[in-house]
Coordinates of N, CA and C in Angstrom, one line a residue:
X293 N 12.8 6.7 6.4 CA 11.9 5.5 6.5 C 10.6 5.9 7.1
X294 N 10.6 6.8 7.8 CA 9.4 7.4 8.8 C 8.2 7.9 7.8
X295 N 9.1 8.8 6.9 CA 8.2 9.2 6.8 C 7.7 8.4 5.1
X296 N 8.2 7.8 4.2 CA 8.1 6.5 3.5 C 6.7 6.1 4.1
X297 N 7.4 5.7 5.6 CA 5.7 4.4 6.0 C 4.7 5.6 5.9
X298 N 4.7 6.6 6.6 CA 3.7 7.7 6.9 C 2.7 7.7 5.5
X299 N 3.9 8.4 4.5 CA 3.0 8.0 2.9 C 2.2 7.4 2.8
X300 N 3.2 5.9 2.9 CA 2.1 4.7 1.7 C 0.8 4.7 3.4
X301 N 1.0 4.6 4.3 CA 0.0 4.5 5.4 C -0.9 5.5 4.6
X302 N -1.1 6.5 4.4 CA -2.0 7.4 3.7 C -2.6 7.1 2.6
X303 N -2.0 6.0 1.8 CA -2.7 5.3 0.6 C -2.5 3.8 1.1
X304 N -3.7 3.1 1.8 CA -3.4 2.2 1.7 C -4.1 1.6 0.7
X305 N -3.6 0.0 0.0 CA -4.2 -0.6 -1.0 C -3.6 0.0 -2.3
X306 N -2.7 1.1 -2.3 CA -2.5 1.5 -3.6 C -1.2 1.3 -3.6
X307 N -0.3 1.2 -5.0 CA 1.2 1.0 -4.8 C 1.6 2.1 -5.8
X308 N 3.1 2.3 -5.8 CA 3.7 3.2 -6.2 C 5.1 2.6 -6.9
X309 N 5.4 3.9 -8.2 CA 6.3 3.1 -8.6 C 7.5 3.2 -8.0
X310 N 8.5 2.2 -7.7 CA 9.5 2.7 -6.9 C 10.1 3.6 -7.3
X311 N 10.5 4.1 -8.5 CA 11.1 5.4 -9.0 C 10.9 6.7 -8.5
X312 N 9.0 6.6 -8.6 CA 8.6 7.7 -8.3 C 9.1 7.9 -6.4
X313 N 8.5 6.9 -5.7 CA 9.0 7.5 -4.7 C 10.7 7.2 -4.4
X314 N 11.0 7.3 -4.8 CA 12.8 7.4 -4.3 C 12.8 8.5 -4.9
X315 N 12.4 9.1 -6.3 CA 12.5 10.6 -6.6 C 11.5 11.2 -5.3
X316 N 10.4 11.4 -4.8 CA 10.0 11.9 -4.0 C 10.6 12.2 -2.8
X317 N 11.2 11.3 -2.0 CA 11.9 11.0 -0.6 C 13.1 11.3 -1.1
X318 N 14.3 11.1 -1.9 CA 15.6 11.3 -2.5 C 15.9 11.8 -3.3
X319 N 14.8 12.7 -3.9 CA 15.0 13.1 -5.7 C 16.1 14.4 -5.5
X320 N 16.9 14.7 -4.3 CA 17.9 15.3 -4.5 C 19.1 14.4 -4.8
X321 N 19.2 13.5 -4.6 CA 20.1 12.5 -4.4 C 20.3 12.3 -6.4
X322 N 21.4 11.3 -6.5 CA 21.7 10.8 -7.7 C 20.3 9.7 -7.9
X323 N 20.2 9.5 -9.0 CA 18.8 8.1 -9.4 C 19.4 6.8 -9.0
X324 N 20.8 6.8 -8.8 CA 21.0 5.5 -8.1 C 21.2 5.2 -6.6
X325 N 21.7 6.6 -6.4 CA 21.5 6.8 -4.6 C 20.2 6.9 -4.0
X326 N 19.2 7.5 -4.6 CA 18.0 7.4 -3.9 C 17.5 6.2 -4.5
X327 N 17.4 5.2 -5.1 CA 16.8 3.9 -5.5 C 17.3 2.9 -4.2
X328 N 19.0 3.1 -4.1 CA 19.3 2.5 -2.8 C 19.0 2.7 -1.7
X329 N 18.6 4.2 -1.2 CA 18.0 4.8 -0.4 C 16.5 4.1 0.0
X330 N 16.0 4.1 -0.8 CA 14.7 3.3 -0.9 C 15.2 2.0 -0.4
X331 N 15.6 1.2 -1.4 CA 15.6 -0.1 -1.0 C 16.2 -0.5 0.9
X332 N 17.0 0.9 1.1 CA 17.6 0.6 2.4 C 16.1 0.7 3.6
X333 N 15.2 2.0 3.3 CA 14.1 2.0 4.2 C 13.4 1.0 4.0
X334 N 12.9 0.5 2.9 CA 12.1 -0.5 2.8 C 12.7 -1.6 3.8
X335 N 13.7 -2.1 3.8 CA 14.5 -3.2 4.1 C 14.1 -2.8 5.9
X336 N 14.7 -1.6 6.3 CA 14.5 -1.3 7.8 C 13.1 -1.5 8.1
X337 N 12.0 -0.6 7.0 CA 10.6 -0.9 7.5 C 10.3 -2.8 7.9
X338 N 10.7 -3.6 6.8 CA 10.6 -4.8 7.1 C 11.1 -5.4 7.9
X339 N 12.2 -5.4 8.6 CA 12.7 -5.8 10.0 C 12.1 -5.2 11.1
X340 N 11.5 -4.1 11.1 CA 10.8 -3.1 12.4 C 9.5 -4.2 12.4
X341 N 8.6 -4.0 10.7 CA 7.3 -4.2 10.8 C 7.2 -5.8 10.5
X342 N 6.2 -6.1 10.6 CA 6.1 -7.5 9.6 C 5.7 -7.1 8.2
X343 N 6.6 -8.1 7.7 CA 6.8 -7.8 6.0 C 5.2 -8.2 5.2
X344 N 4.7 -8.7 6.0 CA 3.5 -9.3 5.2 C 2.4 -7.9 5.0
X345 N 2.9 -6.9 5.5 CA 2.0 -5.8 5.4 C 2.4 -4.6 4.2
X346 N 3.7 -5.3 3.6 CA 3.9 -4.8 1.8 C 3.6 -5.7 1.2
X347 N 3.2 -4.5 0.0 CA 2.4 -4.7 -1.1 C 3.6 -4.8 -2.2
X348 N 4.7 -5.5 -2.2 CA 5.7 -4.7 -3.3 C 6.3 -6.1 -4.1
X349 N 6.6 -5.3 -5.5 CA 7.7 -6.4 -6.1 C 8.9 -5.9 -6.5
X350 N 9.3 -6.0 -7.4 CA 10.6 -5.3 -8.2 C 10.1 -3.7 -8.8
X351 N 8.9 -3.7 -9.1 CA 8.8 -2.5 -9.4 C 8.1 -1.1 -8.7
X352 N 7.1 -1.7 -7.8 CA 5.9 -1.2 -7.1 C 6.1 -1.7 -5.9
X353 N 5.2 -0.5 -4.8 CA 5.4 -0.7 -3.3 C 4.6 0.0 -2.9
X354 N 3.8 -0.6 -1.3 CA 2.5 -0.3 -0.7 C 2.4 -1.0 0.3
X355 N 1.6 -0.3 1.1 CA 1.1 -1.3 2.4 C -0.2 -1.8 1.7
X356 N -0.6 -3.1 1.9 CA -1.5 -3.1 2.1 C -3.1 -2.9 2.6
X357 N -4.2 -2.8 2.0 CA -5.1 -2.5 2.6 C -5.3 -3.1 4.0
X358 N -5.6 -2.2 4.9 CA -5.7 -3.0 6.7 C -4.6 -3.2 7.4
X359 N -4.0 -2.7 6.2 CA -2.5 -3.1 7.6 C -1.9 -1.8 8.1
X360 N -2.5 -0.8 8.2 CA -2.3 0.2 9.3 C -3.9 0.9 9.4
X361 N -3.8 2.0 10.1 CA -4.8 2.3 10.5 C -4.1 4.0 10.7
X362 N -5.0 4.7 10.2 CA -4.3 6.3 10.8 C -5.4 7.2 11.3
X363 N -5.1 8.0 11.6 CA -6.3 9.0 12.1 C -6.9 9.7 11.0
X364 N -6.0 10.1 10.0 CA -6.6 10.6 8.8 C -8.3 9.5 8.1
X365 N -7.8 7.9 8.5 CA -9.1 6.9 7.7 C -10.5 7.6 8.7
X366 N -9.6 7.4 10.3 CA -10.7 7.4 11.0 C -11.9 9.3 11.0
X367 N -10.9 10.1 11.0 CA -11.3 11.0 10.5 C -12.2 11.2 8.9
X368 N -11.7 10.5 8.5 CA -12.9 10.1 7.0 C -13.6 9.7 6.9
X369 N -13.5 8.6 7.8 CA -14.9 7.6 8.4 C -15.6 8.1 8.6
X370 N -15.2 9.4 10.1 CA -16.5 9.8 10.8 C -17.3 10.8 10.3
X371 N -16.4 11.9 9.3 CA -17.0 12.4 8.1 C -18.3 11.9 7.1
X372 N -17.9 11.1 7.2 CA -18.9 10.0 6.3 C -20.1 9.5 6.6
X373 N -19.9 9.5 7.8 CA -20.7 9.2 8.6 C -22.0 10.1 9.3
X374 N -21.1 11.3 9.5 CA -22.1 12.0 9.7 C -23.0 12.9 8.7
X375 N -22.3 13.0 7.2 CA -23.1 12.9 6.5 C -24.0 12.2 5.8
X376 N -24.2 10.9 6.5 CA -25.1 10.3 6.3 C -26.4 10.7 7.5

C-alpha cells in the first residue's frame, strides 16, 4: 500500500489502469490475486487517508491533483525556477 500511494503521489492528476498497476505492485501474483491485492491497499489507503483525495472508478485510479505534495514537485519547482 506504501508504496502504491508513493507511485500515484509521483503522478499526481494522472490515473492508471487498475490492471496495469496490480500487474506492476503484484504482477507475480495470479491476475485475480493481485486485482484483489489492489483493491485491498486501495481500501487501507482510504481508511488511513481521506478518500476524497482518489481519483478512481471501476477502472482507473489516482490521487488527485493537490492532494499530496512530495519533495520530488518541490524539487521541480525549484529547478524551474531557477532556470528562469
Amino acid at each position: 500500500a506504501g508504496q502504491l500511494l508513493g507511485f500515484l503521489a509521483l503522478h499526481p492528476g494522472r490515473t492508471f489502469p487498475r490492471e496495469a498497476l496490480a500487474d506492476r505492485f503484484w504482477g507475480e501474483d495470479t491476475p485475480a490475486t493481485a486485482r484483489q491485492n489492489l483493491r485491498a491497499a486501495l481500501s487501507l489507503l482510504r481508511r488511513a487517508l481521506d478518500d476524497t483525495l482518489f481519483d478512481a472508478d471501476r477502472e482507473r485510479v489516482g490521487l488527485r491533483r493537490g492532494a499530496a505534495t512530495t519533495d520530488r514537485e518541490a524539487f521541480d519547482a525549484l529547478l524551474e525556477q531557477a532556470s528562469r
